[in-house]
Amino acid sequence: MATQTAAQRREAAKAAYDAFLACCPARQLLDTISDKWVTLILAALSDGPKRYSELSRIIAGVSQKMLTQSLRTLERDGLVSRTVTPRVPVRVDYELTTLGRGLQEIMGTMKRWAERNIEEVHAARAAYDTRENSPAGRAAAG
Amino acid sequence: MATQTAAQRREAAKAAYDAFLACCPARQLLDTISDKWVTLILAALSDGPKRYSELSRIIAGVSQKMLTQSLRTLERDGLVSRTVTPRVPVRVDYELTTLGRGLQEIMGTMKRWAERNIEEVHAARAAYDTRENSPAGRAAAG
DNA sequence: CGGGATCCATCGTGATACTG
DNA sequence: CAGTATCACGATGGATCCCG
């Protein structure tokens, strides 16, 4: 029972870590906002309620599967409210909740930081990519 | 040329949107920090430099492929610095850069917001899941 | 108009094995 | 010890069909 102990320990550690992460509010938030469409929906709703078809048009590249799926997630998390008007053609409006607007502010904070520092990141990338091509000086640079 | 115009328009719109998103600093930031391992590495490095094996042990559940891959991304983006000491057993240290520490602060902001509001999200989810099971009152609730 | 269900392509992710 | 290359799998996203 000594041969695969390493793998088993790793597996156990992974399980413990996953459990830890699952409980971490920050990770849950990240999992939510890291979704490409969620962020776009939030942004689209920032200037008032929108209908399903409006969102579909504004966000453009989204498939209705992802749009519906993302909206349901947002609704479930209490970030947007869903209002159904059972007319002849059904009408559904989506709107940011107070919680959703709070999340928007966080996104705004992130956005500002990103805009202030993106150039530095790009510069770092360019430098890194340049070094990558130079024949010597990578390992011996330190 | 009228049959598949809709699909083509959608495709074009998608392409335009993708291009727009690719230029958006906020999205680039999100793409970076939404990575599960990247955030963990950042957190692990927050209290000083660490060696590769140390990181591997601290983060536990990570495979060395993902660890290396994430570290390279972070290095390329100028968020962590990589120092090689060419001894007999090679020694490599990773450390947060100034830019990396700045990112950490953003993560801290997010973390605090998440911790303050996660309960509300959980409550919303519970309420949503309860409604889901009730026989009537979903569509007619509004 | 809004959206549920299904099938399918893609890709990120991880385990394994090998190098220096 | 640190890192790369290969292979396999599962999750995710998208197109399509169909219903209320």
CSV table of C-alpha atoms (C1' of nucleotides) in Angstrom, one decimal:
chain,number,residue,atom,x,y,z
A,1,MET,CA,0.0,0.0,0.0
A,2,ALA,CA,3.0,2.2,-0.4
A,3,THR,CA,3.1,2.5,-4.1
A,4,GLN,CA,0.2,4.8,-4.8
A,5,THR,CA,0.2,6.6,-1.5
A,6,ALA,CA,1.4,9.8,-3.2
A,7,ALA,CA,-1.5,9.8,-5.6
A,8,GLN,CA,-4.0,9.1,-2.9
A,9,ARG,CA,-2.6,11.9,-0.7
A,10,ARG,CA,-2.8,14.2,-3.6
A,11,GLU,CA,-6.4,13.2,-4.2
A,12,ALA,CA,-7.3,13.7,-0.6
A,13,ALA,CA,-5.7,17.1,-0.5
A,14,LYS,CA,-7.5,18.0,-3.7
A,15,ALA,CA,-10.8,17.0,-2.2
A,16,ALA,CA,-10.1,19.1,0.9
A,17,TYR,CA,-9.1,22.0,-1.2
A,18,ASP,CA,-12.1,21.8,-3.4
A,19,ALA,CA,-14.4,21.7,-0.3
A,20,PHE,CA,-12.5,24.7,1.0
A,21,LEU,CA,-12.9,26.6,-2.2
A,22,ALA,CA,-16.6,25.7,-2.5
A,23,CYS,CA,-17.2,27.5,0.8
A,24,CYS,CA,-15.1,30.6,-0.1
A,25,PRO,CA,-17.4,33.5,-0.9
A,26,ALA,CA,-14.7,35.2,-3.0
A,27,ARG,CA,-14.5,32.1,-5.2
A,28,GLN,CA,-18.2,32.0,-5.6
A,29,LEU,CA,-18.2,35.6,-6.6
A,30,LEU,CA,-15.4,35.0,-9.1
A,31,ASP,CA,-17.2,32.0,-10.5
A,32,THR,CA,-20.2,34.2,-11.1
A,33,ILE,CA,-18.6,37.2,-12.6
A,34,SER,CA,-15.9,35.4,-14.6
A,35,ASP,CA,-18.7,34.2,-16.8
A,36,LYS,CA,-18.4,36.1,-20.1
A,37,TRP,CA,-22.1,36.5,-20.7
A,38,VAL,CA,-23.1,37.3,-17.1
A,39,THR,CA,-20.8,40.4,-17.1
A,40,LEU,CA,-22.3,41.5,-20.4
A,41,ILE,CA,-25.8,41.0,-19.2
A,42,LEU,CA,-25.1,43.0,-16.1
A,43,ALA,CA,-23.6,45.8,-18.1
A,44,ALA,CA,-26.5,45.8,-20.5
A,45,LEU,CA,-29.0,46.0,-17.7
A,46,SER,CA,-27.1,48.8,-15.9
A,47,ASP,CA,-29.1,51.4,-17.7
A,48,GLY,CA,-32.5,50.2,-16.9
A,49,PRO,CA,-34.7,47.1,-17.5
A,50,LYS,CA,-34.6,45.2,-20.7
A,51,ARG,CA,-36.7,42.6,-22.5
A,52,TYR,CA,-35.3,39.2,-23.4
A,53,SER,CA,-35.1,40.1,-27.1
A,54,GLU,CA,-33.5,43.4,-26.3
A,55,LEU,CA,-30.7,41.7,-24.4
A,56,SER,CA,-30.4,39.2,-27.2
A,57,ARG,CA,-29.9,42.1,-29.7
A,58,ILE,CA,-27.6,44.2,-27.5
A,59,ILE,CA,-25.3,41.4,-26.6
A,60,ALA,CA,-25.5,40.2,-30.1
A,61,GLY,CA,-23.0,37.2,-30.2
A,62,VAL,CA,-24.9,35.3,-27.5
A,63,SER,CA,-26.9,32.2,-28.2
A,64,GLN,CA,-30.3,32.1,-26.6
A,65,LYS,CA,-29.2,29.0,-24.6
A,66,MET,CA,-26.4,30.9,-22.9
A,67,LEU,CA,-28.6,34.0,-22.6
A,68,THR,CA,-31.4,32.1,-20.9
A,69,GLN,CA,-28.9,30.1,-18.8
A,70,SER,CA,-27.0,33.1,-17.6
A,71,LEU,CA,-30.2,35.0,-16.9
A,72,ARG,CA,-31.5,32.1,-14.8
A,73,THR,CA,-28.3,32.0,-12.8
A,74,LEU,CA,-28.5,35.7,-12.2
A,75,GLU,CA,-32.1,35.5,-11.2
A,76,ARG,CA,-31.4,32.6,-8.9
A,77,ASP,CA,-28.6,34.5,-7.2
A,78,GLY,CA,-30.9,37.4,-6.7
A,79,LEU,CA,-28.9,39.7,-9.0
A,80,VAL,CA,-31.6,40.4,-11.5
A,81,SER,CA,-35.4,40.2,-11.2
A,82,ARG,CA,-37.6,38.5,-13.8
A,83,THR,CA,-41.0,39.9,-14.6
A,84,VAL,CA,-43.4,38.0,-16.8
A,85,THR,CA,-46.3,39.8,-18.4
A,86,PRO,CA,-48.7,37.1,-19.7
A,87,ARG,CA,-50.0,39.0,-22.8
A,88,VAL,CA,-50.8,37.5,-26.1
A,89,PRO,CA,-47.1,37.5,-27.1
A,90,VAL,CA,-45.4,36.8,-23.8
A,91,ARG,CA,-43.3,39.7,-22.4
A,92,VAL,CA,-40.5,39.2,-20.0
A,93,ASP,CA,-38.5,42.0,-18.5
A,94,TYR,CA,-35.2,41.7,-16.6
A,95,GLU,CA,-33.9,44.2,-14.2
A,96,LEU,CA,-31.0,44.6,-11.8
A,97,THR,CA,-31.8,44.2,-8.2
A,98,THR,CA,-30.1,46.1,-5.4
A,99,LEU,CA,-27.7,43.3,-5.0
A,100,GLY,CA,-27.1,43.3,-8.7
A,101,ARG,CA,-26.3,47.0,-8.6
A,102,GLY,CA,-23.9,46.4,-5.8
A,103,LEU,CA,-22.1,43.8,-7.9
A,104,GLN,CA,-21.9,46.3,-10.7
A,105,GLU,CA,-20.0,48.7,-8.4
A,106,ILE,CA,-17.5,46.0,-7.7
A,107,MET,CA,-17.1,45.4,-11.4
A,108,GLY,CA,-16.6,49.2,-11.8
A,109,THR,CA,-13.8,49.1,-9.3
A,110,MET,CA,-12.2,46.2,-11.1
A,111,LYS,CA,-12.7,47.9,-14.4
A,112,ARG,CA,-10.9,51.1,-13.3
A,113,TRP,CA,-8.0,49.1,-11.8
A,114,ALA,CA,-7.7,47.2,-15.1
A,115,GLU,CA,-7.7,50.3,-17.2
A,116,ARG,CA,-5.1,51.9,-15.0
A,117,ASN,CA,-2.8,48.9,-15.1
A,118,ILE,CA,-3.4,47.2,-18.4
A,119,GLU,CA,-0.6,49.0,-20.1
A,120,GLU,CA,1.9,47.7,-17.6
A,121,VAL,CA,0.7,44.2,-18.1
A,122,HIS,CA,1.0,44.6,-21.9
A,123,ALA,CA,4.5,46.0,-21.5
A,124,ALA,CA,5.4,43.0,-19.3
A,125,ARG,CA,4.0,40.7,-21.9
A,126,ALA,CA,6.0,42.3,-24.7
A,127,ALA,CA,9.2,42.2,-22.6
A,128,TYR,CA,8.5,38.5,-21.8
A,129,ASP,CA,7.9,37.6,-25.4
A,130,THR,CA,11.0,39.4,-26.5
A,131,ARG,CA,13.2,37.6,-24.0
A,132,GLU,CA,11.7,34.3,-25.1
A,133,ASN,CA,13.2,34.8,-28.5
A,134,SER,CA,16.6,36.0,-27.5
A,135,PRO,CA,19.1,33.0,-27.6
A,136,ALA,CA,20.8,33.6,-24.2
A,137,GLY,CA,20.1,35.4,-21.0
A,138,ARG,CA,17.0,33.6,-19.8
A,139,ALA,CA,18.3,31.2,-17.2
A,140,ALA,CA,21.4,33.1,-16.5
A,141,ALA,CA,19.6,36.4,-16.1
A,142,GLY,CA,19.0,36.1,-12.4
B,1,MET,CA,-29.1,35.5,-50.0
B,2,ALA,CA,-32.0,35.9,-47.6
B,3,THR,CA,-32.1,32.4,-46.1
B,4,GLN,CA,-29.0,32.4,-43.9
B,5,THR,CA,-28.7,36.2,-43.4
B,6,ALA,CA,-29.7,35.9,-39.8
B,7,ALA,CA,-27.0,33.4,-39.0
B,8,GLN,CA,-24.4,35.5,-40.8
B,9,ARG,CA,-25.4,38.6,-39.1
B,10,ARG,CA,-25.2,36.9,-35.8
B,11,GLU,CA,-21.7,35.6,-36.7
B,12,ALA,CA,-20.6,39.0,-37.8
B,13,ALA,CA,-21.9,40.6,-34.6
B,14,LYS,CA,-20.2,37.9,-32.6
B,15,ALA,CA,-16.9,38.6,-34.3
B,16,ALA,CA,-17.3,42.3,-33.6
B,17,TYR,CA,-18.2,41.7,-30.0
B,18,ASP,CA,-15.3,39.3,-29.5
B,19,ALA,CA,-12.9,41.9,-30.9
B,20,PHE,CA,-14.4,44.5,-28.6
B,21,LEU,CA,-14.1,42.2,-25.6
B,22,ALA,CA,-10.5,41.3,-26.5
B,23,CYS,CA,-9.6,45.0,-26.2
B,24,CYS,CA,-11.5,45.5,-22.9
B,25,PRO,CA,-9.0,45.7,-20.0
B,26,ALA,CA,-11.7,44.7,-17.6
B,27,ARG,CA,-12.3,41.5,-19.5
B,28,GLN,CA,-8.6,40.7,-19.6
B,29,LEU,CA,-8.4,41.2,-15.9
B,30,LEU,CA,-11.3,38.9,-15.4
B,31,ASP,CA,-9.9,36.3,-17.7
B,32,THR,CA,-6.7,36.4,-15.5
B,33,ILE,CA,-8.2,36.3,-12.1
B,34,SER,CA,-11.0,34.0,-12.9
B,35,ASP,CA,-8.5,31.3,-13.2
B,36,LYS,CA,-8.8,29.0,-10.2
B,37,TRP,CA,-5.1,28.4,-9.8
B,38,VAL,CA,-3.9,31.9,-10.5
B,39,THR,CA,-5.9,33.3,-7.6
B,40,LEU,CA,-4.6,30.5,-5.3
B,41,ILE,CA,-1.0,31.2,-6.4
B,42,LEU,CA,-1.4,34.9,-5.8
B,43,ALA,CA,-2.8,34.2,-2.3
B,44,ALA,CA,0.0,31.7,-1.6
B,45,LEU,CA,2.6,34.3,-2.6
B,46,SER,CA,1.0,37.1,-0.6
B,47,ASP,CA,3.2,36.3,2.4
B,48,GLY,CA,6.5,36.3,0.7
B,49,PRO,CA,8.4,34.4,-2.0
B,50,LYS,CA,7.9,30.7,-2.4
B,51,ARG,CA,9.7,28.0,-4.2
B,52,TYR,CA,8.1,25.8,-6.9
B,53,SER,CA,7.8,22.8,-4.6
B,54,GLU,CA,6.5,25.0,-1.8
B,55,LEU,CA,3.7,26.3,-4.0
B,56,SER,CA,3.0,22.7,-5.1
B,57,ARG,CA,2.6,21.7,-1.5
B,58,ILE,CA,0.6,24.7,-0.3
B,59,ILE,CA,-1.9,24.6,-3.1
B,60,ALA,CA,-2.0,20.9,-2.8
B,61,GLY,CA,-4.6,19.9,-5.3
B,62,VAL,CA,-2.9,21.4,-8.3
B,63,SER,CA,-1.2,19.3,-11.0
B,64,GLN,CA,2.3,20.5,-11.9
B,65,LYS,CA,1.1,21.2,-15.4
B,66,MET,CA,-1.4,23.7,-14.2
B,67,LEU,CA,1.0,25.1,-11.7
B,68,THR,CA,3.7,25.7,-14.2
B,69,GLN,CA,1.2,27.0,-16.8
B,70,SER,CA,-0.3,29.4,-14.3
B,71,LEU,CA,3.0,30.6,-13.1
B,72,ARG,CA,4.2,31.3,-16.6
B,73,THR,CA,1.1,33.3,-17.3
B,74,LEU,CA,1.6,35.3,-14.2
B,75,GLU,CA,5.2,35.8,-15.0
B,76,ARG,CA,4.4,36.9,-18.5
B,77,ASP,CA,1.9,39.4,-17.2
B,78,GLY,CA,4.4,40.8,-14.9
B,79,LEU,CA,2.5,39.8,-11.8
B,80,VAL,CA,5.1,37.5,-10.4
B,81,SER,CA,8.9,37.4,-10.8
B,82,ARG,CA,10.8,34.2,-11.4
B,83,THR,CA,14.3,33.8,-10.0
B,84,VAL,CA,16.4,30.9,-11.0
B,85,THR,CA,19.4,29.8,-8.9
B,86,PRO,CA,21.5,27.4,-10.9
B,87,ARG,CA,22.7,25.2,-8.1
B,88,VAL,CA,23.2,21.5,-8.3
B,89,PRO,CA,19.5,20.9,-7.7
B,90,VAL,CA,18.0,23.8,-9.5
B,91,ARG,CA,16.2,26.3,-7.3
B,92,VAL,CA,13.4,28.5,-8.5
B,93,ASP,CA,11.7,31.2,-6.5
B,94,TYR,CA,8.5,33.0,-7.3
B,95,GLU,CA,7.6,36.4,-5.8
B,96,LEU,CA,4.8,38.9,-6.3
B,97,THR,CA,5.8,42.0,-8.1
B,98,THR,CA,4.4,45.5,-7.4
B,99,LEU,CA,1.8,45.0,-10.0
B,100,GLY,CA,1.0,41.6,-8.5
B,101,ARG,CA,0.5,43.1,-5.1
B,102,GLY,CA,-1.8,45.7,-6.7
B,103,LEU,CA,-3.9,42.9,-8.1
B,104,GLN,CA,-4.0,41.4,-4.7
B,105,GLU,CA,-5.6,44.5,-3.3
B,106,ILE,CA,-8.3,44.3,-5.9
B,107,MET,CA,-8.9,40.7,-5.0
B,108,GLY,CA,-9.1,41.8,-1.4
B,109,THR,CA,-11.8,44.3,-2.3
B,110,MET,CA,-13.7,41.6,-4.1
B,111,LYS,CA,-13.3,39.2,-1.3
B,112,ARG,CA,-14.7,41.7,1.2
B,113,TRP,CA,-17.7,42.4,-0.9
B,114,ALA,CA,-18.3,38.7,-1.5
B,115,GLU,CA,-18.1,38.0,2.2
B,116,ARG,CA,-20.6,40.8,3.0
B,117,ASN,CA,-23.1,39.8,0.4
B,118,ILE,CA,-22.8,36.1,0.1
B,119,GLU,CA,-25.5,35.4,2.6
B,120,GLU,CA,-28.0,37.4,0.6
B,121,VAL,CA,-27.1,35.4,-2.5
B,122,HIS,CA,-27.5,32.2,-0.7
B,123,ALA,CA,-30.9,33.4,0.6
B,124,ALA,CA,-31.9,34.3,-2.9
B,125,ARG,CA,-30.9,30.9,-4.1
B,126,ALA,CA,-32.8,29.1,-1.4
B,127,ALA,CA,-35.9,31.2,-2.2
B,128,TYR,CA,-35.5,30.5,-5.9
B,129,ASP,CA,-35.1,26.8,-5.3
B,130,THR,CA,-38.2,26.7,-3.1
B,131,ARG,CA,-40.4,28.4,-5.6
B,132,GLU,CA,-39.2,26.0,-8.2
B,133,ASN,CA,-40.7,23.1,-6.3
B,134,SER,CA,-44.0,24.7,-5.5
B,135,PRO,CA,-46.7,23.6,-8.0
B,136,ALA,CA,-48.2,27.0,-8.8
B,137,GLY,CA,-47.2,30.6,-8.5
B,138,ARG,CA,-44.2,30.8,-10.8
B,139,ALA,CA,-45.6,32.4,-13.9
B,140,ALA,CA,-48.5,34.0,-12.2
B,141,ALA,CA,-46.5,35.4,-9.3
B,142,GLY,CA,-45.7,38.7,-11.1
C,1,DC,C1',-41.8,36.2,-28.1
C,2,DG,C1',-39.6,33.5,-24.6
C,3,DG,C1',-37.4,29.4,-23.5
C,4,DG,C1',-36.8,24.2,-22.6
C,5,DA,C1',-34.4,20.0,-24.5
C,6,DT,C1',-31.3,17.7,-27.2
C,7,DC,C1',-27.1,16.6,-29.9
C,8,DC,C1',-22.5,17.8,-31.0
C,9,DA,C1',-17.9,20.2,-31.4
C,10,DT,C1',-14.4,22.2,-28.6
C,11,DC,C1',-11.2,23.0,-25.2
C,12,DG,C1',-9.6,23.4,-20.8
C,13,DT,C1',-7.9,20.3,-17.3
C,14,DG,C1',-5.5,16.6,-15.3
C,15,DA,C1',-2.7,12.1,-15.1
C,16,DT,C1',1.3,10.0,-16.9
C,17,DA,C1',5.9,9.7,-18.4
C,18,DC,C1',10.3,11.7,-19.6
C,19,DT,C1',14.3,15.3,-19.5
C,20,DG,C1',18.1,18.1,-17.4
D,1,DC,C1',13.9,19.7,-8.0
D,2,DA,C1',11.8,22.1,-11.9
D,3,DG,C1',9.8,21.6,-16.1
D,4,DT,C1',8.0,19.8,-20.8
D,5,DA,C1',5.2,16.7,-24.0
D,6,DT,C1',1.5,13.6,-24.8
D,7,DC,C1',-3.0,11.5,-24.3
D,8,DA,C1',-7.8,11.1,-22.5
D,9,DC,C1',-11.7,12.8,-20.4
D,10,DG,C1',-15.4,15.8,-18.7
D,11,DA,C1',-17.3,20.3,-18.6
D,12,DT,C1',-18.9,24.1,-21.4
D,13,DG,C1',-20.7,26.5,-25.3
D,14,DG,C1',-23.4,26.6,-29.5
D,15,DA,C1',-26.9,25.2,-33.2
D,16,DT,C1',-31.3,23.2,-33.8
D,17,DC,C1',-35.9,21.7,-33.0
D,18,DC,C1',-40.0,22.3,-30.7
D,19,DC,C1',-43.5,24.0,-27.2
D,20,DG,C1',-46.5,27.6,-24.6
